[in-house]
PDB file of C-alpha atoms and ligand atoms in Angstrom:
ATOM      1  CA  UNK E   1    -119.764 -56.672  22.462  1.00 57.00           C
ATOM      2  CA  UNK E   2    -120.694 -60.275  23.333  1.00 63.00           C
ATOM      3  CA  UNK E   3    -118.450 -62.977  21.850  1.00 75.00           C
ATOM      4  CA  UNK E   4    -119.599 -66.402  22.979  1.00 81.00           C
ATOM      5  CA  UNK E   5    -117.266 -69.374  23.063  1.00 79.00           C
ATOM      6  CA  UNK E   6    -118.747 -70.847  19.864  1.00 81.00           C
ATOM      7  CA  UNK E   7    -117.891 -67.760  17.786  1.00 85.00           C
ATOM      8  CA  UNK E   8    -114.715 -68.391  15.767  1.00 87.00           C
ATOM      9  CA  UNK E   9    -111.905 -65.897  16.229  1.00 83.00           C
ATOM     10  CA  UNK E  10    -111.570 -63.361  13.471  1.00 81.00           C
ATOM     11  CA  UNK E  11    -115.208 -63.019  12.487  1.00 86.00           C
ATOM     12  CA  UNK E  12    -116.654 -59.534  12.451  1.00 86.00           C
ATOM     13  CA  UNK E  13    -119.622 -59.717  14.797  1.00 86.00           C
ATOM     14  CA  UNK E  14    -120.729 -56.213  13.878  1.00 90.00           C
ATOM     15  CA  UNK E  15    -121.736 -57.310  10.366  1.00 94.00           C
ATOM     16  CA  UNK E  16    -124.903 -59.392   9.935  1.00 96.00           C
ATOM     17  CA  UNK E  17    -124.539 -62.833   8.357  1.00 96.00           C
ATOM     18  CA  UNK E  18    -127.098 -64.577   6.150  1.00 97.00           C
ATOM     19  CA  UNK E  19    -126.381 -67.820   7.954  1.00 97.00           C
ATOM     20  CA  UNK E  20    -126.936 -66.403  11.435  1.00 96.00           C
ATOM     21  CA  UNK E  21    -130.050 -64.468  10.387  1.00 97.00           C
ATOM     22  CA  UNK E  22    -131.491 -67.736   9.083  1.00 96.00           C
ATOM     23  CA  UNK E  23    -130.556 -69.424  12.352  1.00 96.00           C
ATOM     24  CA  UNK E  24    -132.565 -66.755  14.160  1.00 97.00           C
ATOM     25  CA  UNK E  25    -135.644 -67.244  11.928  1.00 96.00           C
ATOM     26  CA  UNK E  26    -135.502 -70.941  12.797  1.00 96.00           C
ATOM     27  CA  UNK E  27    -135.280 -70.300  16.529  1.00 95.00           C
ATOM     28  CA  UNK E  28    -131.566 -71.127  16.848  1.00 95.00           C
ATOM     29  CA  UNK E  29    -129.093 -69.565  19.241  1.00 93.00           C
ATOM     30  CA  UNK E  30    -126.048 -69.007  17.002  1.00 93.00           C
ATOM     31  CA  UNK E  31    -126.689 -65.379  16.189  1.00 94.00           C
ATOM     32  CA  UNK E  32    -125.736 -61.922  17.429  1.00 94.00           C
ATOM     33  CA  UNK E  33    -127.766 -58.816  18.088  1.00 94.00           C
ATOM     34  CA  UNK E  34    -126.738 -57.419  14.707  1.00 96.00           C
ATOM     35  CA  UNK E  35    -128.279 -60.511  13.034  1.00 97.00           C
ATOM     36  CA  UNK E  36    -131.406 -60.431  15.165  1.00 97.00           C
ATOM     37  CA  UNK E  37    -131.884 -56.768  14.356  1.00 97.00           C
ATOM     38  CA  UNK E  38    -131.731 -57.443  10.602  1.00 98.00           C
ATOM     39  CA  UNK E  39    -134.045 -60.456  10.989  1.00 98.00           C
ATOM     40  CA  UNK E  40    -136.558 -58.420  12.967  1.00 98.00           C
ATOM     41  CA  UNK E  41    -136.546 -55.710  10.295  1.00 97.00           C
ATOM     42  CA  UNK E  42    -137.175 -58.324   7.614  1.00 97.00           C
ATOM     43  CA  UNK E  43    -139.935 -59.913   9.701  1.00 97.00           C
ATOM     44  CA  UNK E  44    -141.558 -56.525  10.177  1.00 96.00           C
ATOM     45  CA  UNK E  45    -142.137 -56.603   6.413  1.00 96.00           C
ATOM     46  CA  UNK E  46    -143.004 -60.282   6.167  1.00 94.00           C
ATOM     47  CA  UNK E  47    -143.953 -61.837   9.508  1.00 93.00           C
ATOM     48  CA  UNK E  48    -144.247 -65.250   7.863  1.00 93.00           C
ATOM     49  CA  UNK E  49    -140.505 -65.542   7.216  1.00 95.00           C
ATOM     50  CA  UNK E  50    -140.000 -68.237   9.886  1.00 95.00           C
ATOM     51  CA  UNK E  51    -142.879 -70.214   8.327  1.00 93.00           C
ATOM     52  CA  UNK E  52    -141.194 -69.955   4.924  1.00 94.00           C
ATOM     53  CA  UNK E  53    -137.930 -71.230   6.395  1.00 95.00           C
ATOM     54  CA  UNK E  54    -139.694 -74.107   8.141  1.00 94.00           C
ATOM     55  CA  UNK E  55    -141.339 -75.078   4.837  1.00 93.00           C
ATOM     56  CA  UNK E  56    -137.913 -74.913   3.198  1.00 96.00           C
ATOM     57  CA  UNK E  57    -136.464 -77.302   5.797  1.00 96.00           C
ATOM     58  CA  UNK E  58    -139.476 -79.611   5.516  1.00 94.00           C
ATOM     59  CA  UNK E  59    -139.020 -79.814   1.730  1.00 96.00           C
ATOM     60  CA  UNK E  60    -135.314 -80.507   2.201  1.00 97.00           C
ATOM     61  CA  UNK E  61    -136.081 -83.446   4.481  1.00 97.00           C
ATOM     62  CA  UNK E  62    -138.670 -84.885   2.047  1.00 97.00           C
ATOM     63  CA  UNK E  63    -136.227 -84.547  -0.830  1.00 98.00           C
ATOM     64  CA  UNK E  64    -133.435 -86.278   1.122  1.00 98.00           C
ATOM     65  CA  UNK E  65    -135.784 -89.162   1.867  1.00 98.00           C
ATOM     66  CA  UNK E  66    -136.726 -89.279  -1.815  1.00 98.00           C
ATOM     67  CA  UNK E  67    -133.038 -89.445  -2.778  1.00 98.00           C
ATOM     68  CA  UNK E  68    -132.425 -92.339  -0.393  1.00 98.00           C
ATOM     69  CA  UNK E  69    -135.505 -94.126  -1.753  1.00 98.00           C
ATOM     70  CA  UNK E  70    -133.863 -93.845  -5.185  1.00 98.00           C
ATOM     71  CA  UNK E  71    -130.709 -95.475  -3.846  1.00 98.00           C
ATOM     72  CA  UNK E  72    -128.675 -92.273  -3.460  1.00 98.00           C
ATOM     73  CA  UNK E  73    -126.712 -92.330  -0.220  1.00 98.00           C
ATOM     74  CA  UNK E  74    -124.086 -89.621  -0.833  1.00 98.00           C
ATOM     75  CA  UNK E  75    -124.981 -86.002  -0.153  1.00 98.00           C
ATOM     76  CA  UNK E  76    -123.195 -82.773  -1.048  1.00 98.00           C
ATOM     77  CA  UNK E  77    -125.005 -79.959   0.759  1.00 98.00           C
ATOM     78  CA  UNK E  78    -123.690 -76.553  -0.342  1.00 98.00           C
ATOM     79  CA  UNK E  79    -124.817 -73.498   1.602  1.00 98.00           C
ATOM     80  CA  UNK E  80    -125.666 -75.919   4.375  1.00 98.00           C
ATOM     81  CA  UNK E  81    -125.916 -73.293   7.119  1.00 97.00           C
ATOM     82  CA  UNK E  82    -125.670 -73.593  10.875  1.00 96.00           C
ATOM     83  CA  UNK E  83    -126.734 -77.130  11.816  1.00 91.00           C
ATOM     84  CA  UNK E  84    -130.201 -77.277  13.204  1.00 88.00           C
ATOM     85  CA  UNK E  85    -132.795 -79.926  13.982  1.00 83.00           C
ATOM     86  CA  UNK E  86    -133.162 -82.453  11.161  1.00 91.00           C
ATOM     87  CA  UNK E  87    -129.908 -81.964   9.274  1.00 96.00           C
ATOM     88  CA  UNK E  88    -129.200 -83.914   6.093  1.00 98.00           C
ATOM     89  CA  UNK E  89    -127.027 -86.568   7.772  1.00 98.00           C
ATOM     90  CA  UNK E  90    -129.666 -87.233  10.433  1.00 97.00           C
ATOM     91  CA  UNK E  91    -132.517 -87.520   7.941  1.00 98.00           C
ATOM     92  CA  UNK E  92    -130.551 -89.656   5.483  1.00 98.00           C
ATOM     93  CA  UNK E  93    -129.160 -91.985   8.126  1.00 98.00           C
ATOM     94  CA  UNK E  94    -132.569 -92.683   9.595  1.00 97.00           C
ATOM     95  CA  UNK E  95    -133.133 -94.595   6.330  1.00 98.00           C
ATOM     96  CA  UNK E  96    -129.581 -95.417   5.240  1.00 98.00           C
ATOM     97  CA  UNK E  97    -127.081 -95.614   8.123  1.00 98.00           C
ATOM     98  CA  UNK E  98    -124.202 -95.783   5.630  1.00 98.00           C
ATOM     99  CA  UNK E  99    -125.064 -92.361   4.138  1.00 98.00           C
ATOM    100  CA  UNK E 100    -122.129 -90.017   3.566  1.00 98.00           C
ATOM    101  CA  UNK E 101    -122.596 -86.281   3.828  1.00 98.00           C
ATOM    102  CA  UNK E 102    -120.335 -83.370   3.005  1.00 98.00           C
ATOM    103  CA  UNK E 103    -121.468 -79.943   4.115  1.00 98.00           C
ATOM    104  CA  UNK E 104    -120.098 -76.803   2.461  1.00 98.00           C
ATOM    105  CA  UNK E 105    -120.575 -73.209   3.547  1.00 98.00           C
ATOM    106  CA  UNK E 106    -118.569 -70.019   3.356  1.00 97.00           C
ATOM    107  CA  UNK E 107    -119.780 -68.726   6.694  1.00 95.00           C
ATOM    108  CA  UNK E 108    -117.264 -69.325   9.524  1.00 94.00           C
ATOM    109  CA  UNK E 109    -119.938 -69.854  12.183  1.00 92.00           C
ATOM    110  CA  UNK E 110    -121.742 -72.417  10.018  1.00 96.00           C
ATOM    111  CA  UNK E 111    -118.463 -74.244   9.393  1.00 96.00           C
ATOM    112  CA  UNK E 112    -117.291 -74.161  13.028  1.00 94.00           C
ATOM    113  CA  UNK E 113    -120.614 -75.398  14.360  1.00 93.00           C
ATOM    114  CA  UNK E 114    -120.812 -78.140  11.725  1.00 96.00           C
ATOM    115  CA  UNK E 115    -117.302 -79.270  12.694  1.00 96.00           C
ATOM    116  CA  UNK E 116    -118.381 -79.479  16.333  1.00 94.00           C
ATOM    117  CA  UNK E 117    -121.528 -81.456  15.511  1.00 94.00           C
ATOM    118  CA  UNK E 118    -119.685 -83.863  13.187  1.00 96.00           C
ATOM    119  CA  UNK E 119    -116.575 -84.397  15.283  1.00 96.00           C
ATOM    120  CA  UNK E 120    -115.493 -88.048  15.210  1.00 96.00           C
ATOM    121  CA  UNK E 121    -117.970 -88.904  12.431  1.00 97.00           C
ATOM    122  CA  UNK E 122    -116.004 -90.732   9.714  1.00 97.00           C
ATOM    123  CA  UNK E 123    -118.811 -90.521   7.163  1.00 98.00           C
ATOM    124  CA  UNK E 124    -119.525 -86.801   7.334  1.00 98.00           C
ATOM    125  CA  UNK E 125    -117.513 -83.621   7.056  1.00 98.00           C
ATOM    126  CA  UNK E 126    -117.572 -79.940   6.335  1.00 98.00           C
ATOM    127  CA  UNK E 127    -115.595 -77.733   3.980  1.00 98.00           C
ATOM    128  CA  UNK E 128    -115.273 -73.963   4.144  1.00 98.00           C
ATOM    129  CA  UNK E 129    -115.735 -73.020   0.506  1.00 98.00           C
ATOM    130  CA  UNK E 130    -117.731 -70.836  -1.817  1.00 98.00           C
ATOM    131  CA  UNK E 131    -120.392 -72.063  -4.214  1.00 98.00           C
ATOM    132  CA  UNK E 132    -119.116 -69.492  -6.706  1.00 98.00           C
ATOM    133  CA  UNK E 133    -115.848 -71.463  -6.898  1.00 98.00           C
ATOM    134  CA  UNK E 134    -116.990 -75.044  -7.540  1.00 98.00           C
ATOM    135  CA  UNK E 135    -113.514 -76.238  -8.516  1.00 98.00           C
ATOM    136  CA  UNK E 136    -112.333 -75.550  -4.959  1.00 98.00           C
ATOM    137  CA  UNK E 137    -115.138 -77.692  -3.583  1.00 98.00           C
ATOM    138  CA  UNK E 138    -114.430 -80.524  -5.999  1.00 98.00           C
ATOM    139  CA  UNK E 139    -110.746 -80.660  -5.188  1.00 97.00           C
ATOM    140  CA  UNK E 140    -111.131 -80.274  -1.427  1.00 98.00           C
ATOM    141  CA  UNK E 141    -109.570 -83.136   0.500  1.00 98.00           C
ATOM    142  CA  UNK E 142    -112.818 -83.892   2.337  1.00 97.00           C
ATOM    143  CA  UNK E 143    -114.734 -84.057  -0.936  1.00 98.00           C
ATOM    144  CA  UNK E 144    -112.343 -86.590  -2.401  1.00 97.00           C
ATOM    145  CA  UNK E 145    -112.266 -88.567   0.839  1.00 97.00           C
ATOM    146  CA  UNK E 146    -116.029 -88.772   1.300  1.00 98.00           C
ATOM    147  CA  UNK E 147    -117.673 -88.609  -2.101  1.00 98.00           C
ATOM    148  CA  UNK E 148    -117.311 -91.276  -4.757  1.00 98.00           C
ATOM    149  CA  UNK E 149    -118.057 -89.492  -8.034  1.00 98.00           C
ATOM    150  CA  UNK E 150    -118.513 -92.816  -9.809  1.00 98.00           C
ATOM    151  CA  UNK E 151    -121.742 -93.275  -7.873  1.00 98.00           C
ATOM    152  CA  UNK E 152    -124.788 -90.951  -7.764  1.00 98.00           C
ATOM    153  CA  UNK E 153    -124.720 -87.997  -5.408  1.00 98.00           C
ATOM    154  CA  UNK E 154    -127.523 -85.777  -4.153  1.00 99.00           C
ATOM    155  CA  UNK E 155    -126.414 -82.183  -4.635  1.00 99.00           C
ATOM    156  CA  UNK E 156    -128.343 -79.875  -2.327  1.00 99.00           C
ATOM    157  CA  UNK E 157    -128.527 -76.193  -3.149  1.00 99.00           C
ATOM    158  CA  UNK E 158    -131.249 -75.320  -0.705  1.00 98.00           C
ATOM    159  CA  UNK E 159    -131.986 -71.625  -0.155  1.00 98.00           C
ATOM    160  CA  UNK E 160    -128.554 -70.575  -1.370  1.00 98.00           C
ATOM    161  CA  UNK E 161    -128.669 -69.730  -5.081  1.00 98.00           C
ATOM    162  CA  UNK E 162    -130.751 -66.637  -4.370  1.00 98.00           C
ATOM    163  CA  UNK E 163    -127.689 -65.159  -2.659  1.00 98.00           C
ATOM    164  CA  UNK E 164    -125.709 -65.277  -5.900  1.00 98.00           C
ATOM    165  CA  UNK E 165    -126.257 -62.506  -8.391  1.00 98.00           C
ATOM    166  CA  UNK E 166    -126.528 -63.119 -12.142  1.00 98.00           C
ATOM    167  CA  UNK E 167    -123.241 -61.276 -12.669  1.00 98.00           C
ATOM    168  CA  UNK E 168    -121.557 -64.117 -10.745  1.00 97.00           C
ATOM    169  CA  UNK E 169    -123.107 -66.747 -13.019  1.00 98.00           C
ATOM    170  CA  UNK E 170    -124.683 -69.162 -10.541  1.00 98.00           C
ATOM    171  CA  UNK E 171    -125.919 -71.369 -13.416  1.00 98.00           C
ATOM    172  CA  UNK E 172    -122.317 -72.023 -14.486  1.00 98.00           C
ATOM    173  CA  UNK E 173    -121.427 -73.073 -10.945  1.00 98.00           C
ATOM    174  CA  UNK E 174    -124.360 -75.506 -10.803  1.00 98.00           C
ATOM    175  CA  UNK E 175    -123.447 -76.917 -14.224  1.00 98.00           C
ATOM    176  CA  UNK E 176    -119.818 -77.428 -13.201  1.00 98.00           C
ATOM    177  CA  UNK E 177    -120.849 -79.317 -10.088  1.00 98.00           C
ATOM    178  CA  UNK E 178    -123.388 -81.494 -11.915  1.00 98.00           C
ATOM    179  CA  UNK E 179    -120.843 -82.224 -14.588  1.00 98.00           C
ATOM    180  CA  UNK E 180    -118.546 -83.759 -11.963  1.00 98.00           C
ATOM    181  CA  UNK E 181    -121.252 -86.102 -10.661  1.00 98.00           C
ATOM    182  CA  UNK E 182    -122.305 -89.532 -11.929  1.00 98.00           C
ATOM    183  CA  UNK E 183    -125.497 -90.223 -13.904  1.00 98.00           C
ATOM    184  CA  UNK E 184    -128.377 -90.824 -11.526  1.00 98.00           C
ATOM    185  CA  UNK E 185    -127.254 -87.922  -9.326  1.00 98.00           C
ATOM    186  CA  UNK E 186    -130.006 -85.583  -8.189  1.00 98.00           C
ATOM    187  CA  UNK E 187    -130.142 -81.828  -7.772  1.00 99.00           C
ATOM    188  CA  UNK E 188    -132.268 -80.736  -4.813  1.00 99.00           C
ATOM    189  CA  UNK E 189    -132.990 -77.037  -4.921  1.00 98.00           C
ATOM    190  CA  UNK E 190    -135.108 -74.299  -3.388  1.00 98.00           C
ATOM    191  CA  UNK E 191    -135.112 -70.661  -4.402  1.00 98.00           C
ATOM    192  CA  UNK E 192    -136.843 -67.460  -3.301  1.00 97.00           C
ATOM    193  CA  UNK E 193    -139.428 -65.962  -5.662  1.00 96.00           C
ATOM    194  CA  UNK E 194    -142.111 -63.295  -5.573  1.00 95.00           C
ATOM    195  CA  UNK E 195    -144.749 -65.615  -7.003  1.00 92.00           C
ATOM    196  CA  UNK E 196    -147.050 -67.119  -4.359  1.00 90.00           C
ATOM    197  CA  UNK E 197    -145.758 -64.920  -1.522  1.00 89.00           C
ATOM    198  CA  UNK E 198    -148.896 -63.637   0.178  1.00 84.00           C
ATOM    199  CA  UNK E 199    -147.778 -60.002  -0.224  1.00 85.00           C
ATOM    200  CA  UNK E 200    -145.390 -59.052  -2.998  1.00 81.00           C
ATOM    201  CA  UNK E 201    -144.980 -55.566  -1.610  1.00 83.00           C
ATOM    202  CA  UNK E 202    -143.910 -56.894   1.781  1.00 90.00           C
ATOM    203  CA  UNK E 203    -141.465 -59.265   0.085  1.00 93.00           C
ATOM    204  CA  UNK E 204    -139.873 -56.263  -1.626  1.00 95.00           C
ATOM    205  CA  UNK E 205    -139.308 -54.835   1.840  1.00 96.00           C
ATOM    206  CA  UNK E 206    -137.382 -57.991   2.768  1.00 96.00           C
ATOM    207  CA  UNK E 207    -135.266 -57.692  -0.372  1.00 97.00           C
ATOM    208  CA  UNK E 208    -134.536 -54.113   0.729  1.00 97.00           C
ATOM    209  CA  UNK E 209    -133.327 -55.273   4.162  1.00 97.00           C
ATOM    210  CA  UNK E 210    -130.860 -57.732   2.579  1.00 97.00           C
ATOM    211  CA  UNK E 211    -129.715 -55.045   0.153  1.00 97.00           C
ATOM    212  CA  UNK E 212    -129.070 -52.713   3.101  1.00 96.00           C
ATOM    213  CA  UNK E 213    -126.839 -55.276   4.799  1.00 95.00           C
ATOM    214  CA  UNK E 214    -125.033 -55.895   1.475  1.00 94.00           C
ATOM    215  CA  UNK E 215    -126.154 -59.502   1.161  1.00 95.00           C
ATOM    216  CA  UNK E 216    -128.377 -59.164  -1.916  1.00 95.00           C
ATOM    217  CA  UNK E 217    -131.352 -61.506  -2.066  1.00 97.00           C
ATOM    218  CA  UNK E 218    -132.110 -62.226  -5.721  1.00 98.00           C
ATOM    219  CA  UNK E 219    -135.736 -63.145  -6.367  1.00 97.00           C
ATOM    220  CA  UNK E 220    -136.053 -65.168  -9.591  1.00 98.00           C
ATOM    221  CA  UNK E 221    -138.983 -66.313 -11.688  1.00 97.00           C
ATOM    222  CA  UNK E 222    -139.980 -69.952 -12.061  1.00 98.00           C
ATOM    223  CA  UNK E 223    -138.524 -69.917 -15.563  1.00 98.00           C
ATOM    224  CA  UNK E 224    -135.180 -68.565 -14.355  1.00 98.00           C
ATOM    225  CA  UNK E 225    -135.052 -71.098 -11.524  1.00 98.00           C
ATOM    226  CA  UNK E 226    -135.912 -73.936 -13.909  1.00 98.00           C
ATOM    227  CA  UNK E 227    -132.794 -72.964 -15.858  1.00 98.00           C
ATOM    228  CA  UNK E 228    -130.616 -74.220 -12.980  1.00 98.00           C
ATOM    229  CA  UNK E 229    -131.857 -77.736 -13.722  1.00 98.00           C
ATOM    230  CA  UNK E 230    -130.252 -77.789 -17.182  1.00 98.00           C
ATOM    231  CA  UNK E 231    -128.826 -81.259 -17.823  1.00 97.00           C
ATOM    232  CA  UNK E 232    -131.305 -82.913 -15.460  1.00 98.00           C
ATOM    233  CA  UNK E 233    -134.880 -84.040 -15.778  1.00 98.00           C
ATOM    234  CA  UNK E 234    -137.253 -82.672 -13.170  1.00 98.00           C
ATOM    235  CA  UNK E 235    -138.964 -85.479 -11.279  1.00 98.00           C
ATOM    236  CA  UNK E 236    -142.668 -85.230 -10.489  1.00 98.00           C
ATOM    237  CA  UNK E 237    -144.257 -82.851  -9.637  1.00 97.00           C
ATOM    238  CA  UNK E 238    -141.626 -80.589 -11.248  1.00 98.00           C
ATOM    239  CA  UNK E 239    -140.712 -77.124 -10.011  1.00 98.00           C
ATOM    240  CA  UNK E 240    -143.498 -76.161  -7.638  1.00 97.00           C
ATOM    241  CA  UNK E 241    -144.211 -74.010  -4.562  1.00 94.00           C
ATOM    242  CA  UNK E 242    -142.300 -75.611  -1.686  1.00 94.00           C
ATOM    243  CA  UNK E 243    -145.185 -77.176   0.226  1.00 91.00           C
ATOM    244  CA  UNK E 244    -146.526 -78.768  -2.962  1.00 93.00           C
ATOM    245  CA  UNK E 245    -143.479 -80.944  -3.593  1.00 95.00           C
ATOM    246  CA  UNK E 246    -144.635 -84.432  -2.574  1.00 95.00           C
ATOM    247  CA  UNK E 247    -146.345 -83.302   0.630  1.00 91.00           C
ATOM    248  CA  UNK E 248    -146.445 -85.968   3.286  1.00 83.00           C
ATOM    249  CA  UNK E 249    -147.586 -83.941   6.269  1.00 63.00           C
ATOM    250  CA  UNK E 250    -150.787 -84.045   8.196  1.00 62.00           C
ATOM    251  CA  UNK E 251    -153.060 -81.056   8.228  1.00 56.00           C
ATOM    252  CA  UNK E 252    -151.369 -77.707   8.620  1.00 55.00           C
ATOM    253  CA  UNK E 253    -148.510 -77.265   6.248  1.00 54.00           C
ATOM    254  CA  UNK E 254    -150.494 -76.748   3.075  1.00 57.00           C
ATOM    255  CA  UNK E 255    -152.971 -74.596   4.923  1.00 63.00           C
ATOM    256  CA  UNK E 256    -150.111 -72.262   5.889  1.00 79.00           C
ATOM    257  CA  UNK E 257    -150.086 -69.592   3.147  1.00 81.00           C
ATOM    258  CA  UNK E 258    -146.419 -68.729   3.623  1.00 86.00           C
ATOM    259  CA  UNK E 259    -145.347 -72.355   3.129  1.00 84.00           C
ATOM    260  CA  UNK E 260    -145.963 -72.004  -0.581  1.00 84.00           C
ATOM    261  CA  UNK E 261    -143.546 -69.111  -0.974  1.00 90.00           C
ATOM    262  CA  UNK E 262    -140.483 -69.986  -3.002  1.00 93.00           C
ATOM    263  CA  UNK E 263    -139.935 -72.799  -5.464  1.00 97.00           C
ATOM    264  CA  UNK E 264    -138.656 -76.295  -4.874  1.00 97.00           C
ATOM    265  CA  UNK E 265    -137.651 -79.010  -7.279  1.00 98.00           C
ATOM    266  CA  UNK E 266    -135.570 -82.130  -7.737  1.00 98.00           C
ATOM    267  CA  UNK E 267    -133.859 -82.928 -11.024  1.00 98.00           C
ATOM    268  CA  UNK E 268    -132.232 -86.229 -11.992  1.00 98.00           C
ATOM    269  CA  UNK E 269    -129.125 -86.349 -14.143  1.00 98.00           C
ATOM    270  CA  UNK E 270    -129.578 -88.880 -16.942  1.00 94.00           C
TER     271      UNK E 270
HETATM  272  C1  SAM P   1    -130.654 -69.444   4.075  1.00 55.08           C
HETATM  273  S1  SAM P   1    -129.265 -70.404   4.535  1.00 55.08           S
HETATM  274  C2  SAM P   1    -129.786 -72.029   4.024  1.00 55.08           C
HETATM  275  C3  SAM P   1    -129.233 -73.135   4.873  1.00 55.08           C
HETATM  276  C4  SAM P   1    -129.689 -74.550   4.488  1.00 55.08           C
HETATM  277  N1  SAM P   1    -129.292 -74.867   3.121  1.00 55.08           N
HETATM  278  C5  SAM P   1    -131.185 -74.660   4.600  1.00 55.08           C
HETATM  279  O1  SAM P   1    -131.870 -74.496   3.583  1.00 55.08           O
HETATM  280  O2  SAM P   1    -131.690 -74.866   5.706  1.00 55.08           O
HETATM  281  C6  SAM P   1    -128.087 -70.010   3.256  1.00 55.08           C
HETATM  282  C7  SAM P   1    -126.694 -70.510   3.536  1.00 55.08           C
HETATM  283  O3  SAM P   1    -125.923 -70.378   2.344  1.00 55.08           O
HETATM  284  C8  SAM P   1    -124.657 -69.900   2.686  1.00 55.08           C
HETATM  285  N2  SAM P   1    -124.099 -69.236   1.500  1.00 55.08           N
HETATM  286  C9  SAM P   1    -124.525 -68.101   0.903  1.00 55.08           C
HETATM  287  N3  SAM P   1    -123.776 -67.826  -0.176  1.00 55.08           N
HETATM  288  C10 SAM P   1    -122.848 -68.823  -0.254  1.00 55.08           C
HETATM  289  C11 SAM P   1    -121.768 -69.105  -1.143  1.00 55.08           C
HETATM  290  N4  SAM P   1    -121.512 -68.286  -2.175  1.00 55.08           N
HETATM  291  N5  SAM P   1    -121.011 -70.192  -0.934  1.00 55.08           N
HETATM  292  C12 SAM P   1    -121.273 -71.018   0.125  1.00 55.08           C
HETATM  293  N6  SAM P   1    -122.272 -70.805   1.001  1.00 55.08           N
HETATM  294  C13 SAM P   1    -123.050 -69.728   0.817  1.00 55.08           C
HETATM  295  C14 SAM P   1    -124.880 -68.962   3.851  1.00 55.08           C
HETATM  296  O4  SAM P   1    -123.694 -68.767   4.609  1.00 55.08           O
HETATM  297  C15 SAM P   1    -125.966 -69.708   4.606  1.00 55.08           C
HETATM  298  O5  SAM P   1    -125.417 -70.566   5.561  1.00 55.08           O
END
């Protein structure tokens, strides 16, 4: 089987990865046939998946710009994925060249590619760690070197919490991370949901594909997702379909029915 130079040694390229499937939806090239096959099966149920992912990235960029406009120039992006066009450090630095960014992912390809992209960058780094173990993130050398917890931080949990099942208590992980951050920090979050997806039945098919590859995709209700913001105050317009969060685009995005799948919100820690 193919093993390109960018694939870290030791990874099992016969098992699909959430990170590489997402890379494929976004038109990236860091994926294997096993990932593409899973992505194609999911897209057979819901052809708009790439549109949903593009809307997710567009929200993320708007929210990063919002954070900078509020004076937040430190970013902790957990479940950051394989770097693609318009990453957090690029978007933030367009407005604040001094912005510091720490990426965290548990996927070896995401980590290796982030390392390559960030090589020689003193104000950005990547840690291989798991969102379900926040203490390991908080005591990582790169975290302590890059992030000043006395000043506000933007914590990004973008399209990642829906990969953590209730039995693993994702809300406790979010709370532990927020607890470590200074007042004025912001939580930037998106999450998959059945509401607003053009076809609920087709979305169930996608959930089935992820179940089959043993990477459960947990759809949550708006109320459940709002619970992740405990300890913060949602900024306007609150928790809303992704394309409705402070849209700044020209024509197109809002007209795209899939762009409103999933919820997005930003909460500010008092
Ligand atoms: C759908 S991608 C989202 C990437 C990026 N945040 C974005 O929205 O464009 C989800 C990412 O979360 C990562 N991930 C999933 N569960 C994780 C966990 N428990 N700890 C750390 N990363 C995780 C996956 O490896 C993948 O790279």
